[in-house]
Amino acid sequence: TGLGRGRQMDACFRLLREVQAQAGPGRGPDVVTFNAMIGACLECGEPARALEVYSEMVSGGVHPNGHTFSSVLRSAGLMGDAKRAMGLFQELRGWGVAADEVTYSCLIRALAEGGEWEAAFQHFQDLQAAGGRPNVVVHNSLLTACERSEQWAAALQVLRDMQSQGMEPNNITYNTVLSTLAKCKRLDVAVELFEEMKASRSPAVQPDLITYSTLLTGCDRVGRWELAMELFQEMQKKGEEADVIACNALISVLGKGGKGGMALQVFEDMKSMWMIADVVTYNTLIRALGTCGMWEEALQILQDMRDVGWRPDHYTYVAIISALGRGRQVERALALFQQAVTEGVAVDAPMYNALVAACSRSGQWHWAEREVEAMKKAGLQPTVATYMALLDGLRRGAQGDRALEVFVELRGEAIQPS
RNA sequence: CCCCACGCGACUGUUACG
């Protein structure tokens, strides 16, 4: 466990093998040993290896227990593998292990990550039907399932059910519902719920830093930067100290609102508050500036980012290429794309899409065509966004016939036109 | 033998490709 927390996976495995080598009658790795190993794999961000250890454990005749299953269910969740999670839950039954609240929260969480919100509800109801009384955490996990699958009405219903059953929702409960509403662009409902939190008599329910950040994201989704600013100030007035995540969310919403200058100001304020701007901050700011047409400033921020020692990642490149595209700076966009390749940053569809869009916006439809070809050659399937960017270029270049051909082509690739 | 202790598990926010 200690080695796992210290991200020393290899050392964990060496230790496990050592224990196995010294195994004798009544001596050797037991459930707890294996559970600790599985937990260490999770700690190190290796859910697949966690599942391998589990297989090794059961094939070695060691009986898994409840802890084992919660960990392997979490592993399946991290891999977004709902099927596997359901299979593991069956295995738990086969071993005669009792499923408790932790087991259910992990199972529901795994189903959530796999997008299987209906299955999550099904298991939740099974638990209730079996006479179980899911606790707050299990409810919150179910809400996470709603959040991931963007089921805001279901999420609200879960909250109301909790209240009518006399179960005390906590901040996490409210924040998860708010996040669902934000994702579904229901800021109106979110604000109502926020008011409900403020009016709550429960000490466990009071808007916190996460509540405010969630609302900022909600504002971002619907382009309400003024409200976002108000909320941010209200938060500070209440003594909640803004963190990097909240500032990043604020920068994002300001960018979408066309307030590049204000976004830059937030960035400056962060520095004066000794806050460490992280990679997300830089990426968000670059995107914000790009959205506002401020590509020169965006390039400057990219430089600053490097100067302070951050490595641009693929979000950075997508943001900067798209910023340059908006500024009709194709050559620069192409150069930066090349740089991404040189630096070993994974080139994916979004990056090509931004590049194709940059070509198109600059009126270089034949370059756009060339990049789409390059994309295919790289083994990447063009997406709707790719075709939209390409069609935009053909439209600008008055290439009607070619546009029709491309349209037929995309239909043939079973791409759903918007 | 009993009691106790120790070791393993769960929930919320930030950068969406056109």
Coordinates of C-alpha atoms (C1' of nucleotides) in Angstrom, one line a residue:
Chain A
T1 CA 0.0 0.0 0.0
G2 CA 2.7 2.4 0.9
L3 CA 4.6 1.7 -2.3
G4 CA 1.5 2.1 -4.3
R5 CA 0.9 5.5 -2.7
G6 CA 4.4 6.4 -3.7
R7 CA 3.6 5.3 -7.3
Q8 CA 6.2 2.5 -7.1
M9 CA 4.4 -0.2 -9.0
D10 CA 7.4 -2.2 -10.0
A11 CA 8.5 -2.3 -6.4
C12 CA 5.0 -3.5 -5.4
F13 CA 5.2 -6.3 -7.9
R14 CA 8.7 -7.3 -6.8
L15 CA 7.5 -7.5 -3.2
L16 CA 4.5 -9.6 -4.1
R17 CA 6.7 -12.0 -6.1
E18 CA 9.1 -12.2 -3.1
V19 CA 6.2 -13.1 -0.8
Q20 CA 5.1 -15.7 -3.3
A21 CA 8.5 -17.2 -3.6
Q22 CA 8.7 -17.6 0.2
A23 CA 5.3 -19.1 0.4
G24 CA 4.9 -22.2 2.4
P25 CA 2.1 -23.9 4.4
G26 CA 0.1 -21.2 6.1
R27 CA 2.4 -18.6 4.7
G28 CA 2.0 -16.6 1.5
P29 CA 0.0 -13.9 0.0
D30 CA -3.6 -13.8 1.3
V31 CA -6.6 -11.7 0.4
V32 CA -5.3 -8.6 2.0
T33 CA -2.0 -8.9 0.2
F34 CA -3.7 -9.2 -3.1
N35 CA -6.2 -6.5 -2.3
A36 CA -3.3 -4.2 -1.4
M37 CA -1.7 -5.0 -4.7
I38 CA -4.9 -4.3 -6.6
G39 CA -5.2 -1.0 -4.8
A40 CA -1.6 -0.1 -5.6
C41 CA -2.3 -0.7 -9.3
L42 CA -5.2 1.6 -9.1
E43 CA -3.2 4.2 -7.2
C44 CA -0.7 4.1 -10.0
G45 CA -3.4 4.6 -12.7
E46 CA -3.1 1.0 -14.0
P47 CA -6.6 -0.4 -13.8
A48 CA -5.9 -3.1 -16.4
R49 CA -3.1 -4.5 -14.3
A50 CA -5.4 -4.4 -11.2
L51 CA -7.7 -6.8 -13.1
E52 CA -4.8 -9.0 -14.0
V53 CA -3.8 -9.3 -10.4
Y54 CA -7.4 -10.2 -9.6
S55 CA -7.3 -13.0 -12.1
E56 CA -4.1 -14.2 -10.8
M57 CA -5.5 -14.1 -7.3
V58 CA -8.6 -16.2 -8.0
S59 CA -6.7 -18.7 -10.2
G60 CA -4.3 -19.1 -7.3
G61 CA -7.1 -20.2 -5.1
V62 CA -7.4 -17.1 -3.0
H63 CA -10.9 -16.1 -2.2
P64 CA -11.8 -12.5 -3.0
N65 CA -13.8 -10.5 -0.5
G66 CA -15.8 -7.3 -0.5
H67 CA -12.7 -5.1 -0.6
T68 CA -11.5 -7.0 -3.7
F69 CA -14.7 -6.4 -5.6
S70 CA -14.9 -2.8 -4.8
S71 CA -11.4 -2.3 -6.1
V72 CA -11.9 -4.3 -9.3
L73 CA -15.2 -2.7 -9.9
R74 CA -13.5 0.7 -9.6
S75 CA -10.9 -0.6 -12.1
A76 CA -13.6 -1.5 -14.6
G77 CA -15.1 1.9 -14.0
L78 CA -11.8 3.7 -14.8
M79 CA -11.6 1.7 -18.0
G80 CA -15.2 2.7 -18.8
D81 CA -16.0 -1.0 -19.1
A82 CA -19.5 -1.4 -17.9
K83 CA -19.8 -5.0 -19.3
R84 CA -16.8 -6.0 -17.3
A85 CA -18.3 -4.4 -14.2
M86 CA -21.5 -6.4 -14.6
G87 CA -19.5 -9.5 -15.1
L88 CA -17.5 -8.9 -12.0
F89 CA -20.7 -8.3 -10.0
Q90 CA -21.9 -11.7 -11.2
E91 CA -18.6 -13.2 -10.0
L92 CA -19.1 -11.6 -6.6
R93 CA -22.4 -13.5 -6.4
G94 CA -20.7 -16.7 -7.5
W95 CA -18.2 -16.4 -4.6
G96 CA -21.0 -15.7 -2.2
V97 CA -19.6 -12.4 -1.2
A98 CA -22.1 -10.0 0.3
A99 CA -22.5 -6.8 -1.6
D100 CA -22.5 -3.8 0.7
E101 CA -22.9 -0.1 0.1
V102 CA -19.4 0.3 -1.0
T103 CA -19.8 -2.5 -3.5
Y104 CA -22.8 -0.8 -4.9
S105 CA -21.3 2.6 -5.1
C106 CA -18.4 1.1 -7.0
L107 CA -20.6 -0.9 -9.3
I108 CA -22.9 2.1 -10.0
R109 CA -19.9 4.3 -10.6
A110 CA -18.4 1.8 -13.1
L111 CA -21.7 1.7 -14.9
A112 CA -21.8 5.5 -14.9
E113 CA -18.4 5.7 -16.6
G114 CA -19.5 3.2 -19.2
G115 CA -22.6 5.3 -20.0
E116 CA -24.9 2.7 -18.6
W117 CA -27.1 4.9 -16.5
E118 CA -30.2 2.7 -16.9
A119 CA -28.3 -0.3 -15.7
A120 CA -27.1 1.8 -12.8
F121 CA -30.7 2.6 -11.8
Q122 CA -31.6 -1.1 -12.2
H123 CA -29.0 -2.2 -9.7
F124 CA -29.9 0.6 -7.4
Q125 CA -33.5 -0.6 -7.4
D126 CA -32.4 -4.2 -7.0
L127 CA -30.6 -3.2 -3.9
Q128 CA -33.7 -1.5 -2.6
A129 CA -35.9 -4.4 -3.5
A130 CA -33.6 -6.7 -1.5
G131 CA -34.3 -4.5 1.5
G132 CA -31.1 -2.5 1.3
R133 CA -31.2 1.2 2.2
P134 CA -28.6 2.9 0.0
N135 CA -26.7 5.6 1.8
V136 CA -25.8 9.0 0.7
V137 CA -22.7 7.9 -1.2
V138 CA -24.6 5.3 -3.2
H139 CA -27.2 8.0 -4.1
N140 CA -24.4 10.3 -5.1
S141 CA -22.9 7.6 -7.3
L142 CA -26.2 7.2 -9.0
L143 CA -26.2 10.9 -9.5
T144 CA -22.8 10.6 -11.1
A145 CA -24.4 8.2 -13.5
C146 CA -27.0 10.8 -14.4
E147 CA -24.3 13.4 -14.8
R148 CA -22.2 11.3 -17.2
S149 CA -25.2 10.4 -19.3
E150 CA -26.7 13.9 -19.1
Q151 CA -29.9 12.9 -17.5
W152 CA -30.8 16.0 -15.6
A153 CA -34.5 15.1 -15.0
A154 CA -33.5 11.8 -13.5
A155 CA -30.9 13.5 -11.3
L156 CA -33.4 15.9 -9.9
Q157 CA -35.8 13.0 -9.2
V158 CA -33.1 11.2 -7.3
L159 CA -32.5 14.3 -5.2
R160 CA -36.2 14.7 -4.5
D161 CA -36.5 11.0 -3.6
M162 CA -33.8 11.4 -1.1
Q163 CA -35.5 14.3 0.5
S164 CA -38.8 12.6 0.7
Q165 CA -37.2 9.5 2.3
G166 CA -35.6 11.6 5.0
M167 CA -32.1 11.0 3.7
E168 CA -29.9 14.1 4.1
P169 CA -28.3 15.1 0.9
N170 CA -24.9 16.7 1.3
N171 CA -22.9 19.2 -0.8
I172 CA -21.7 16.4 -3.0
T173 CA -25.2 15.5 -3.8
Y174 CA -26.2 19.0 -4.8
N175 CA -22.9 19.7 -6.6
T176 CA -23.4 16.5 -8.7
V177 CA -26.9 17.5 -9.7
L178 CA -25.7 21.0 -10.5
S179 CA -23.0 19.6 -12.7
T180 CA -25.6 17.5 -14.5
L181 CA -27.7 20.6 -15.1
A182 CA -24.6 22.5 -16.2
K183 CA -23.8 19.9 -18.7
C184 CA -27.4 19.8 -20.0
K185 CA -27.3 23.6 -20.3
R186 CA -30.1 24.0 -17.8
L187 CA -28.6 27.0 -16.0
D188 CA -32.0 28.2 -15.1
V189 CA -32.8 25.1 -13.1
A190 CA -29.3 25.1 -11.7
V191 CA -29.7 28.6 -10.3
E192 CA -32.9 27.6 -8.6
L193 CA -31.2 24.6 -7.0
F194 CA -28.3 26.9 -5.9
E195 CA -30.8 29.1 -4.2
E196 CA -32.2 26.1 -2.5
M197 CA -28.7 25.3 -1.2
K198 CA -28.3 28.7 0.2
A199 CA -31.7 28.5 1.9
S200 CA -30.9 25.0 3.4
R201 CA -30.8 24.7 7.1
S202 CA -28.5 21.8 6.9
P203 CA -24.9 22.5 7.8
A204 CA -23.9 19.9 5.3
V205 CA -25.4 21.9 2.5
Q206 CA -23.9 25.2 1.8
P207 CA -22.5 26.4 -1.5
D208 CA -18.7 25.8 -1.5
L209 CA -15.9 26.3 -3.9
I210 CA -16.9 23.3 -6.1
T211 CA -20.5 24.6 -6.2
Y212 CA -19.3 27.9 -7.6
S213 CA -16.9 26.3 -10.1
T214 CA -19.7 24.1 -11.3
L215 CA -22.0 27.0 -11.8
L216 CA -19.2 28.8 -13.7
T217 CA -19.1 25.9 -16.1
G218 CA -22.9 26.1 -16.4
C219 CA -22.5 29.8 -17.4
D220 CA -19.8 28.8 -19.8
R221 CA -22.1 26.3 -21.6
V222 CA -24.7 28.9 -22.2
G223 CA -22.5 31.9 -22.7
R224 CA -23.4 33.9 -19.6
W225 CA -20.1 35.5 -18.7
E226 CA -21.7 38.4 -16.7
L227 CA -23.5 36.0 -14.4
A228 CA -20.2 34.1 -14.1
M229 CA -18.4 37.2 -13.0
E230 CA -21.1 38.0 -10.4
L231 CA -20.9 34.5 -9.0
F232 CA -17.1 34.6 -8.8
Q233 CA -17.2 37.8 -6.9
E234 CA -20.0 36.5 -4.6
M235 CA -17.9 33.5 -3.9
Q236 CA -14.9 35.6 -2.9
K237 CA -17.1 37.8 -0.8
K238 CA -18.3 34.8 1.1
G239 CA -14.7 34.0 2.0
E240 CA -14.3 31.0 -0.4
E241 CA -10.8 31.3 -1.7
A242 CA -10.7 30.7 -5.5
D243 CA -8.5 27.9 -6.7
V244 CA -6.9 27.2 -10.0
I245 CA -9.9 25.2 -11.2
A246 CA -12.4 28.1 -10.5
C247 CA -10.1 30.6 -12.2
N248 CA -9.7 28.3 -15.2
A249 CA -13.5 28.0 -15.5
L250 CA -13.8 31.8 -15.3
I251 CA -11.2 32.3 -18.0
S252 CA -13.1 29.9 -20.2
V253 CA -16.5 31.6 -19.8
L254 CA -14.9 35.0 -20.5
G255 CA -13.3 33.7 -23.6
K256 CA -16.5 32.3 -24.9
G257 CA -18.2 35.6 -24.2
G258 CA -15.6 37.4 -26.3
K259 CA -13.9 39.0 -23.3
G260 CA -10.3 38.1 -24.1
G261 CA -9.0 41.1 -22.2
M262 CA -10.8 40.1 -19.1
A263 CA -9.6 36.6 -19.4
L264 CA -6.1 37.9 -19.5
Q265 CA -6.8 40.0 -16.5
V266 CA -7.9 36.9 -14.5
F267 CA -4.7 35.3 -15.5
E268 CA -2.7 38.3 -14.2
D269 CA -4.7 38.3 -11.0
M270 CA -3.9 34.7 -10.5
K271 CA -0.2 35.5 -10.7
S272 CA -0.5 38.3 -8.2
M273 CA -2.2 36.0 -5.8
W274 CA 0.7 33.6 -6.1
M275 CA -1.5 31.0 -7.7
I276 CA 0.2 28.5 -9.9
A277 CA -1.3 28.5 -13.3
D278 CA -1.3 24.9 -14.6
V279 CA -1.4 23.4 -18.1
V280 CA -5.2 23.7 -18.1
T281 CA -4.9 27.4 -17.3
Y282 CA -2.6 28.0 -20.3
N283 CA -4.6 25.9 -22.6
T284 CA -7.9 27.6 -21.6
L285 CA -6.4 31.0 -21.9
I286 CA -5.0 30.2 -25.4
R287 CA -8.4 29.0 -26.5
A288 CA -10.1 32.0 -24.9
L289 CA -7.8 34.4 -26.7
G290 CA -8.2 32.5 -30.0
T291 CA -11.9 32.7 -29.7
C292 CA -11.6 36.4 -29.4
G293 CA -9.4 36.7 -32.4
M294 CA -6.3 37.5 -30.3
W295 CA -3.9 35.1 -31.9
E296 CA -0.8 37.1 -31.3
E297 CA -1.5 37.2 -27.6
A298 CA -2.3 33.5 -27.7
L299 CA 1.2 32.9 -29.2
Q300 CA 2.7 35.0 -26.5
I301 CA 1.0 32.9 -23.8
L302 CA 2.3 29.7 -25.5
Q303 CA 5.7 31.2 -25.1
D304 CA 5.1 32.1 -21.5
M305 CA 3.9 28.6 -20.9
R306 CA 7.1 27.2 -22.2
D307 CA 9.2 29.7 -20.3
V308 CA 7.8 28.6 -17.0
G309 CA 8.5 25.0 -17.8
W310 CA 5.1 23.6 -18.9
R311 CA 5.1 21.2 -21.9
P312 CA 2.4 22.0 -24.4
D313 CA 0.1 19.0 -24.7
H314 CA -2.5 18.1 -27.3
Y315 CA -5.1 20.5 -26.0
T316 CA -2.5 23.3 -26.3
Y317 CA -1.9 22.5 -29.9
V318 CA -5.5 22.2 -30.8
A319 CA -6.2 25.5 -29.1
I320 CA -3.3 27.4 -30.8
I321 CA -3.9 25.9 -34.2
S322 CA -7.5 26.8 -34.0
A323 CA -6.6 30.3 -32.7
L324 CA -4.3 30.8 -35.7
G325 CA -7.0 29.5 -38.0
R326 CA -9.4 32.2 -36.8
G327 CA -6.7 34.7 -37.4
R328 CA -6.1 33.4 -41.0
Q329 CA -2.6 32.4 -40.1
V330 CA -2.4 29.1 -42.0
E331 CA 1.3 29.0 -42.4
R332 CA 1.8 29.4 -38.7
A333 CA -0.8 26.8 -38.0
L334 CA 0.9 24.3 -40.2
A335 CA 4.3 25.1 -38.6
L336 CA 2.8 24.5 -35.1
F337 CA 1.2 21.3 -36.2
Q338 CA 4.6 20.1 -37.4
Q339 CA 6.1 21.1 -34.1
A340 CA 3.5 19.0 -32.3
V341 CA 4.6 16.0 -34.3
T342 CA 8.3 16.8 -33.6
E343 CA 7.6 17.1 -29.9
G344 CA 5.9 13.7 -29.9
V345 CA 2.5 15.1 -29.0
A346 CA -0.2 12.6 -30.1
V347 CA -1.8 13.8 -33.3
D348 CA -5.5 13.0 -33.3
A349 CA -8.7 13.9 -35.2
P350 CA -9.4 17.2 -33.3
M351 CA -5.9 18.4 -34.1
Y352 CA -6.3 17.6 -37.8
N353 CA -9.8 19.2 -37.7
A354 CA -8.4 22.4 -36.4
L355 CA -5.8 22.4 -39.1
V356 CA -8.2 21.7 -41.8
A357 CA -10.4 24.5 -40.5
A358 CA -7.4 26.8 -40.5
C359 CA -6.7 26.0 -44.2
S360 CA -10.3 26.5 -45.1
R361 CA -10.7 29.8 -43.2
S362 CA -7.7 31.1 -45.1
G363 CA -9.3 30.2 -48.4
Q364 CA -6.8 27.4 -49.0
W365 CA -9.3 24.6 -49.9
H366 CA -6.8 22.5 -51.7
W367 CA -4.6 22.6 -48.6
A368 CA -7.6 21.5 -46.6
E369 CA -8.1 18.6 -49.0
R370 CA -4.4 17.7 -48.6
E371 CA -4.7 17.6 -44.8
V372 CA -7.8 15.4 -44.9
E373 CA -5.8 13.0 -47.1
A374 CA -2.9 13.1 -44.7
M375 CA -5.3 12.4 -41.9
K376 CA -6.6 9.3 -43.6
K377 CA -3.1 8.2 -44.4
A378 CA -2.3 8.5 -40.7
G379 CA -5.1 6.0 -40.0
L380 CA -7.5 8.6 -38.6
Q381 CA -11.1 8.5 -39.6
P382 CA -12.4 11.9 -40.5
T383 CA -15.3 13.0 -38.4
V384 CA -18.3 15.3 -39.0
A385 CA -16.1 18.2 -37.8
T386 CA -13.5 17.3 -40.4
Y387 CA -16.1 17.4 -43.2
M388 CA -17.6 20.6 -41.9
A389 CA -14.3 22.3 -41.9
L390 CA -13.5 21.0 -45.4
L391 CA -16.9 21.9 -46.8
D392 CA -16.5 25.4 -45.4
G393 CA -13.3 25.7 -47.4
L394 CA -14.9 24.5 -50.5
R395 CA -17.7 26.9 -50.0
R396 CA -15.3 29.8 -49.6
G397 CA -13.5 28.7 -52.7
A398 CA -16.8 28.3 -54.6
Q399 CA -16.1 24.6 -55.3
G400 CA -19.6 23.5 -55.5
D401 CA -19.1 20.4 -57.5
R402 CA -16.3 19.2 -55.3
A403 CA -18.4 19.9 -52.3
L404 CA -21.1 17.6 -53.6
E405 CA -18.6 14.9 -54.2
V406 CA -17.4 15.3 -50.6
F407 CA -20.9 15.1 -49.4
V408 CA -21.6 11.9 -51.2
E409 CA -18.3 10.5 -49.8
L410 CA -19.2 11.4 -46.2
R411 CA -22.6 9.8 -46.6
G412 CA -20.8 6.7 -47.8
E413 CA -18.7 6.7 -44.6
A414 CA -21.9 6.6 -42.6
I415 CA -21.2 10.0 -41.0
Q416 CA -24.3 11.8 -39.7
P417 CA -24.4 15.2 -41.3
S418 CA -25.6 17.9 -38.9
Chain B
rC1 C1' -9.9 -18.8 24.4
rC2 C1' -11.8 -13.8 24.8
rC3 C1' -11.3 -8.5 24.2
rC4 C1' -8.6 -4.6 21.8
rA5 C1' -5.4 -2.7 18.1
rC6 C1' -3.1 -2.8 13.1
rG7 C1' -3.2 -3.7 7.3
rC8 C1' -6.9 -3.4 1.7
rG9 C1' -12.5 -0.6 -0.9
rA10 C1' -16.9 4.1 -2.6
rC11 C1' -19.4 10.0 -4.2
rU12 C1' -18.8 16.4 -6.7
rG13 C1' -16.0 21.2 -10.1
rU14 C1' -11.8 23.5 -14.8
rU15 C1' -9.3 23.4 -21.2
rA16 C1' -15.2 20.4 -26.1
rC17 C1' -12.6 19.4 -33.3
rG18 C1' -16.1 22.8 -37.3

